[in-house]
């Protein structure tokens, strides 16, 4: 379940491409499982949300993160494709995370369409504005992940467009990946 159908996704083709947020996973079972794991006194460096799709599609994420923070001091990271950060309620739900890692694979609509294959009602400008708004509101760390794919989003023009957007954004870290 995702807002995108990225050509490089390790999970394969998206089976449900949507921008509809709903309670895909309720807080109770997630927090109960966390309690069980915490009772085992394991060494845990970080609790990370990723999943089989886009975590911010889950309307309960904003309740699960504070539930974790109330149980333990372990940092919380959210891996997201960043598409729903234009929504104030999504940004609010992520504010208690320690690290948010949004993806940003294209700075032009053409490349975005080719590499991320977004839901038909989503445009790149929504994502860019959401990333900028989140940066203004979020006091934690933002580690932006960029995936470059030969012949899709690595042209000099695309890289120039990336540079323009990325300098305006101000991520704490930018990780550049390539498809192999």
PDB file of C-alpha atoms in Angstrom:
ATOM      1  CA  UNK A   1       0.000   0.000   0.000  1.00  0.00           C
ATOM      2  CA  UNK A   2       1.765   3.117  -1.209  1.00  0.00           C
ATOM      3  CA  UNK A   3       1.316   6.481  -2.886  1.00  0.00           C
ATOM      4  CA  UNK A   4       3.984   5.556  -5.428  1.00  0.00           C
ATOM      5  CA  UNK A   5       5.020   2.595  -7.563  1.00  0.00           C
ATOM      6  CA  UNK A   6       8.773   3.255  -7.775  1.00  0.00           C
ATOM      7  CA  UNK A   7      10.669   1.450 -10.491  1.00  0.00           C
ATOM      8  CA  UNK A   8      13.350   0.398  -7.986  1.00  0.00           C
ATOM      9  CA  UNK A   9      11.138  -0.734  -5.073  1.00  0.00           C
ATOM     10  CA  UNK A  10      12.575  -3.817  -3.379  1.00  0.00           C
ATOM     11  CA  UNK A  11       9.017  -4.953  -2.556  1.00  0.00           C
ATOM     12  CA  UNK A  12       8.041  -5.170  -6.219  1.00  0.00           C
ATOM     13  CA  UNK A  13       5.077  -3.472  -7.882  1.00  0.00           C
ATOM     14  CA  UNK A  14       2.663  -1.583  -5.630  1.00  0.00           C
ATOM     15  CA  UNK A  15      -0.505  -3.646  -5.260  1.00  0.00           C
ATOM     16  CA  UNK A  16      -2.611  -0.781  -3.899  1.00  0.00           C
ATOM     17  CA  UNK A  17      -1.587   2.715  -5.023  1.00  0.00           C
ATOM     18  CA  UNK A  18      -3.560   5.231  -2.981  1.00  0.00           C
ATOM     19  CA  UNK A  19      -3.411   8.611  -1.285  1.00  0.00           C
ATOM     20  CA  UNK A  20      -6.215   7.675   1.121  1.00  0.00           C
ATOM     21  CA  UNK A  21      -5.073   7.660   4.714  1.00  0.00           C
ATOM     22  CA  UNK A  22      -6.753   5.279   7.139  1.00  0.00           C
ATOM     23  CA  UNK A  23      -5.923   3.176  10.220  1.00  0.00           C
ATOM     24  CA  UNK A  24      -4.075   0.366   8.479  1.00  0.00           C
ATOM     25  CA  UNK A  25      -2.436  -0.749  11.751  1.00  0.00           C
ATOM     26  CA  UNK A  26      -3.894   0.206  15.151  1.00  0.00           C
ATOM     27  CA  UNK A  27      -1.619   1.411  17.991  1.00  0.00           C
ATOM     28  CA  UNK A  28      -2.600  -1.351  20.455  1.00  0.00           C
ATOM     29  CA  UNK A  29      -0.991  -4.355  18.749  1.00  0.00           C
ATOM     30  CA  UNK A  30       2.123  -2.368  17.778  1.00  0.00           C
ATOM     31  CA  UNK A  31       2.666  -1.086  21.320  1.00  0.00           C
ATOM     32  CA  UNK A  32       1.927  -4.514  22.829  1.00  0.00           C
ATOM     33  CA  UNK A  33       4.575  -6.067  20.587  1.00  0.00           C
ATOM     34  CA  UNK A  34       7.002  -3.306  21.574  1.00  0.00           C
ATOM     35  CA  UNK A  35       6.306  -3.956  25.279  1.00  0.00           C
ATOM     36  CA  UNK A  36       7.131  -7.634  24.730  1.00  0.00           C
ATOM     37  CA  UNK A  37      10.399  -6.791  22.982  1.00  0.00           C
ATOM     38  CA  UNK A  38      11.371  -4.204  25.607  1.00  0.00           C
ATOM     39  CA  UNK A  39      10.772  -6.789  28.367  1.00  0.00           C
ATOM     40  CA  UNK A  40      13.526  -8.931  26.820  1.00  0.00           C
ATOM     41  CA  UNK A  41      16.098  -6.246  27.732  1.00  0.00           C
ATOM     42  CA  UNK A  42      17.716  -6.337  24.285  1.00  0.00           C
ATOM     43  CA  UNK A  43      20.132  -3.679  23.094  1.00  0.00           C
ATOM     44  CA  UNK A  44      18.058  -1.528  20.724  1.00  0.00           C
ATOM     45  CA  UNK A  45      19.653   1.415  18.950  1.00  0.00           C
ATOM     46  CA  UNK A  46      16.591   2.751  17.156  1.00  0.00           C
ATOM     47  CA  UNK A  47      12.937   1.936  16.484  1.00  0.00           C
ATOM     48  CA  UNK A  48      12.250   2.428  12.777  1.00  0.00           C
ATOM     49  CA  UNK A  49       8.978   2.629  10.868  1.00  0.00           C
ATOM     50  CA  UNK A  50       9.205   1.389   7.303  1.00  0.00           C
ATOM     51  CA  UNK A  51       6.849  -1.417   6.416  1.00  0.00           C
ATOM     52  CA  UNK A  52       5.373  -2.832   3.256  1.00  0.00           C
ATOM     53  CA  UNK A  53       4.459   0.524   1.817  1.00  0.00           C
ATOM     54  CA  UNK A  54       4.162   4.130   2.981  1.00  0.00           C
ATOM     55  CA  UNK A  55       3.999   4.508   6.801  1.00  0.00           C
ATOM     56  CA  UNK A  56       2.368   7.958   6.681  1.00  0.00           C
ATOM     57  CA  UNK A  57      -0.717   6.476   4.992  1.00  0.00           C
ATOM     58  CA  UNK A  58      -1.525   5.047   8.442  1.00  0.00           C
ATOM     59  CA  UNK A  59      -3.628   7.610  10.336  1.00  0.00           C
ATOM     60  CA  UNK A  60      -2.519   5.967  13.605  1.00  0.00           C
ATOM     61  CA  UNK A  61       1.178   6.750  13.153  1.00  0.00           C
ATOM     62  CA  UNK A  62       0.766  10.016  15.092  1.00  0.00           C
ATOM     63  CA  UNK A  63      -0.560   7.999  18.064  1.00  0.00           C
ATOM     64  CA  UNK A  64       1.957   5.175  17.863  1.00  0.00           C
ATOM     65  CA  UNK A  65       5.068   7.397  18.019  1.00  0.00           C
ATOM     66  CA  UNK A  66       4.101   9.096  21.335  1.00  0.00           C
ATOM     67  CA  UNK A  67       3.140   5.666  22.672  1.00  0.00           C
ATOM     68  CA  UNK A  68       6.682   4.502  21.982  1.00  0.00           C
ATOM     69  CA  UNK A  69       8.232   7.654  23.431  1.00  0.00           C
ATOM     70  CA  UNK A  70       6.240   7.182  26.654  1.00  0.00           C
ATOM     71  CA  UNK A  71       7.637   3.657  27.031  1.00  0.00           C
ATOM     72  CA  UNK A  72      11.332   4.103  26.349  1.00  0.00           C
ATOM     73  CA  UNK A  73      14.066   6.610  25.459  1.00  0.00           C
ATOM     74  CA  UNK A  74      15.025   4.766  22.249  1.00  0.00           C
ATOM     75  CA  UNK A  75      15.128   7.122  19.231  1.00  0.00           C
ATOM     76  CA  UNK A  76      12.303   6.751  16.703  1.00  0.00           C
ATOM     77  CA  UNK A  77      12.991   6.963  12.956  1.00  0.00           C
ATOM     78  CA  UNK A  78      10.410   7.070  10.184  1.00  0.00           C
ATOM     79  CA  UNK A  79      11.319   6.075   6.627  1.00  0.00           C
ATOM     80  CA  UNK A  80       8.873   7.757   4.264  1.00  0.00           C
ATOM     81  CA  UNK A  81       8.588   8.513   0.584  1.00  0.00           C
ATOM     82  CA  UNK A  82       7.678  12.063   1.649  1.00  0.00           C
ATOM     83  CA  UNK A  83       4.629  12.343  -0.569  1.00  0.00           C
ATOM     84  CA  UNK A  84       2.132  13.090   2.196  1.00  0.00           C
ATOM     85  CA  UNK A  85       4.158  15.756   4.016  1.00  0.00           C
ATOM     86  CA  UNK A  86       2.019  18.402   2.315  1.00  0.00           C
ATOM     87  CA  UNK A  87      -0.769  17.398   4.739  1.00  0.00           C
ATOM     88  CA  UNK A  88      -0.618  19.267   8.103  1.00  0.00           C
ATOM     89  CA  UNK A  89      -1.902  16.196   9.961  1.00  0.00           C
ATOM     90  CA  UNK A  90       0.906  14.021   8.583  1.00  0.00           C
ATOM     91  CA  UNK A  91       3.544  16.571   9.577  1.00  0.00           C
ATOM     92  CA  UNK A  92       1.977  16.862  13.056  1.00  0.00           C
ATOM     93  CA  UNK A  93       2.025  13.080  13.458  1.00  0.00           C
ATOM     94  CA  UNK A  94       5.761  12.964  12.762  1.00  0.00           C
ATOM     95  CA  UNK A  95       6.815  15.786  15.102  1.00  0.00           C
ATOM     96  CA  UNK A  96       7.703  13.452  17.991  1.00  0.00           C
ATOM     97  CA  UNK A  97       9.986  11.277  15.850  1.00  0.00           C
ATOM     98  CA  UNK A  98      13.712  11.825  16.286  1.00  0.00           C
ATOM     99  CA  UNK A  99      14.725  11.214  12.672  1.00  0.00           C
ATOM    100  CA  UNK A 100      12.622  11.314   9.519  1.00  0.00           C
ATOM    101  CA  UNK A 101      14.093   9.958   6.291  1.00  0.00           C
ATOM    102  CA  UNK A 102      12.049  11.133   3.313  1.00  0.00           C
ATOM    103  CA  UNK A 103      12.873  10.039  -0.210  1.00  0.00           C
ATOM    104  CA  UNK A 104      13.334  12.595  -2.962  1.00  0.00           C
ATOM    105  CA  UNK A 105      14.106  10.962  -6.279  1.00  0.00           C
ATOM    106  CA  UNK A 106      13.244  13.640  -8.815  1.00  0.00           C
ATOM    107  CA  UNK A 107      13.177  17.408  -9.069  1.00  0.00           C
ATOM    108  CA  UNK A 108      11.268  17.640 -12.352  1.00  0.00           C
ATOM    109  CA  UNK A 109       7.758  16.336 -13.079  1.00  0.00           C
ATOM    110  CA  UNK A 110       9.015  14.215 -15.992  1.00  0.00           C
ATOM    111  CA  UNK A 111      11.622  12.362 -13.940  1.00  0.00           C
ATOM    112  CA  UNK A 112       9.225  12.052 -10.980  1.00  0.00           C
ATOM    113  CA  UNK A 113       6.656  10.408 -13.226  1.00  0.00           C
ATOM    114  CA  UNK A 114       9.232   7.993 -14.673  1.00  0.00           C
ATOM    115  CA  UNK A 115      11.010   6.893 -11.480  1.00  0.00           C
ATOM    116  CA  UNK A 116       8.276   7.136  -8.828  1.00  0.00           C
ATOM    117  CA  UNK A 117       5.125   6.543 -10.899  1.00  0.00           C
ATOM    118  CA  UNK A 118       2.887   8.432  -8.440  1.00  0.00           C
ATOM    119  CA  UNK A 119      -0.812   8.098  -7.746  1.00  0.00           C
ATOM    120  CA  UNK A 120      -2.729   9.932 -10.485  1.00  0.00           C
ATOM    121  CA  UNK A 121      -3.883  12.693  -8.084  1.00  0.00           C
ATOM    122  CA  UNK A 122      -0.408  13.553  -6.852  1.00  0.00           C
ATOM    123  CA  UNK A 123       2.055  16.035  -8.351  1.00  0.00           C
ATOM    124  CA  UNK A 124       5.699  16.690  -7.535  1.00  0.00           C
ATOM    125  CA  UNK A 125       5.111  20.273  -6.379  1.00  0.00           C
ATOM    126  CA  UNK A 126       2.939  18.953  -3.518  1.00  0.00           C
ATOM    127  CA  UNK A 127       5.876  16.881  -2.327  1.00  0.00           C
ATOM    128  CA  UNK A 128       8.389  19.725  -2.576  1.00  0.00           C
ATOM    129  CA  UNK A 129       6.114  22.101  -0.662  1.00  0.00           C
ATOM    130  CA  UNK A 130       5.478  19.408   1.958  1.00  0.00           C
ATOM    131  CA  UNK A 131       9.195  18.793   2.462  1.00  0.00           C
ATOM    132  CA  UNK A 132       9.813  22.515   2.930  1.00  0.00           C
ATOM    133  CA  UNK A 133       6.909  22.898   5.366  1.00  0.00           C
ATOM    134  CA  UNK A 134       8.092  19.880   7.361  1.00  0.00           C
ATOM    135  CA  UNK A 135      11.613  21.288   7.594  1.00  0.00           C
ATOM    136  CA  UNK A 136      10.208  24.521   9.089  1.00  0.00           C
ATOM    137  CA  UNK A 137       8.152  22.634  11.703  1.00  0.00           C
ATOM    138  CA  UNK A 138      10.332  19.657  12.617  1.00  0.00           C
ATOM    139  CA  UNK A 139      13.114  20.092  15.176  1.00  0.00           C
ATOM    140  CA  UNK A 140      14.525  16.583  14.754  1.00  0.00           C
ATOM    141  CA  UNK A 141      16.929  15.321  12.123  1.00  0.00           C
ATOM    142  CA  UNK A 142      15.927  14.990   8.475  1.00  0.00           C
ATOM    143  CA  UNK A 143      17.996  12.589   6.400  1.00  0.00           C
ATOM    144  CA  UNK A 144      16.947  12.878   2.780  1.00  0.00           C
ATOM    145  CA  UNK A 145      17.410   9.811   0.581  1.00  0.00           C
ATOM    146  CA  UNK A 146      17.954  10.299  -3.153  1.00  0.00           C
ATOM    147  CA  UNK A 147      17.857   7.336  -5.534  1.00  0.00           C
ATOM    148  CA  UNK A 148      19.545   7.911  -8.893  1.00  0.00           C
ATOM    149  CA  UNK A 149      18.684   5.639 -11.787  1.00  0.00           C
ATOM    150  CA  UNK A 150      20.710   5.776 -14.993  1.00  0.00           C
ATOM    151  CA  UNK A 151      18.806   7.361 -17.856  1.00  0.00           C
ATOM    152  CA  UNK A 152      15.834   8.311 -15.680  1.00  0.00           C
ATOM    153  CA  UNK A 153      16.860  11.006 -13.210  1.00  0.00           C
ATOM    154  CA  UNK A 154      20.607  11.467 -13.642  1.00  0.00           C
ATOM    155  CA  UNK A 155      20.823  13.916 -16.566  1.00  0.00           C
ATOM    156  CA  UNK A 156      22.742  17.176 -16.045  1.00  0.00           C
ATOM    157  CA  UNK A 157      19.419  19.054 -16.170  1.00  0.00           C
ATOM    158  CA  UNK A 158      17.870  16.834 -13.513  1.00  0.00           C
ATOM    159  CA  UNK A 159      20.936  17.068 -11.276  1.00  0.00           C
ATOM    160  CA  UNK A 160      20.840  20.857 -11.597  1.00  0.00           C
ATOM    161  CA  UNK A 161      17.160  20.842 -10.601  1.00  0.00           C
ATOM    162  CA  UNK A 162      18.030  18.569  -7.632  1.00  0.00           C
ATOM    163  CA  UNK A 163      20.716  21.001  -6.490  1.00  0.00           C
ATOM    164  CA  UNK A 164      18.288  23.925  -6.585  1.00  0.00           C
ATOM    165  CA  UNK A 165      15.614  22.172  -4.530  1.00  0.00           C
ATOM    166  CA  UNK A 166      18.059  20.574  -2.096  1.00  0.00           C
ATOM    167  CA  UNK A 167      19.783  23.854  -1.257  1.00  0.00           C
ATOM    168  CA  UNK A 168      16.390  25.417  -0.517  1.00  0.00           C
ATOM    169  CA  UNK A 169      15.373  22.471   1.652  1.00  0.00           C
ATOM    170  CA  UNK A 170      18.200  22.222   4.199  1.00  0.00           C
ATOM    171  CA  UNK A 171      18.332  18.538   5.123  1.00  0.00           C
ATOM    172  CA  UNK A 172      20.625  17.478   7.956  1.00  0.00           C
ATOM    173  CA  UNK A 173      22.042  14.770   5.725  1.00  0.00           C
ATOM    174  CA  UNK A 174      21.572  13.715   2.116  1.00  0.00           C
ATOM    175  CA  UNK A 175      22.202  10.096   1.199  1.00  0.00           C
ATOM    176  CA  UNK A 176      22.637   9.434  -2.516  1.00  0.00           C
ATOM    177  CA  UNK A 177      21.937   5.897  -3.668  1.00  0.00           C
ATOM    178  CA  UNK A 178      22.111   4.232  -7.052  1.00  0.00           C
ATOM    179  CA  UNK A 179      20.184   1.318  -8.488  1.00  0.00           C
ATOM    180  CA  UNK A 180      22.372  -1.737  -9.070  1.00  0.00           C
TER     181      UNK A 180
END
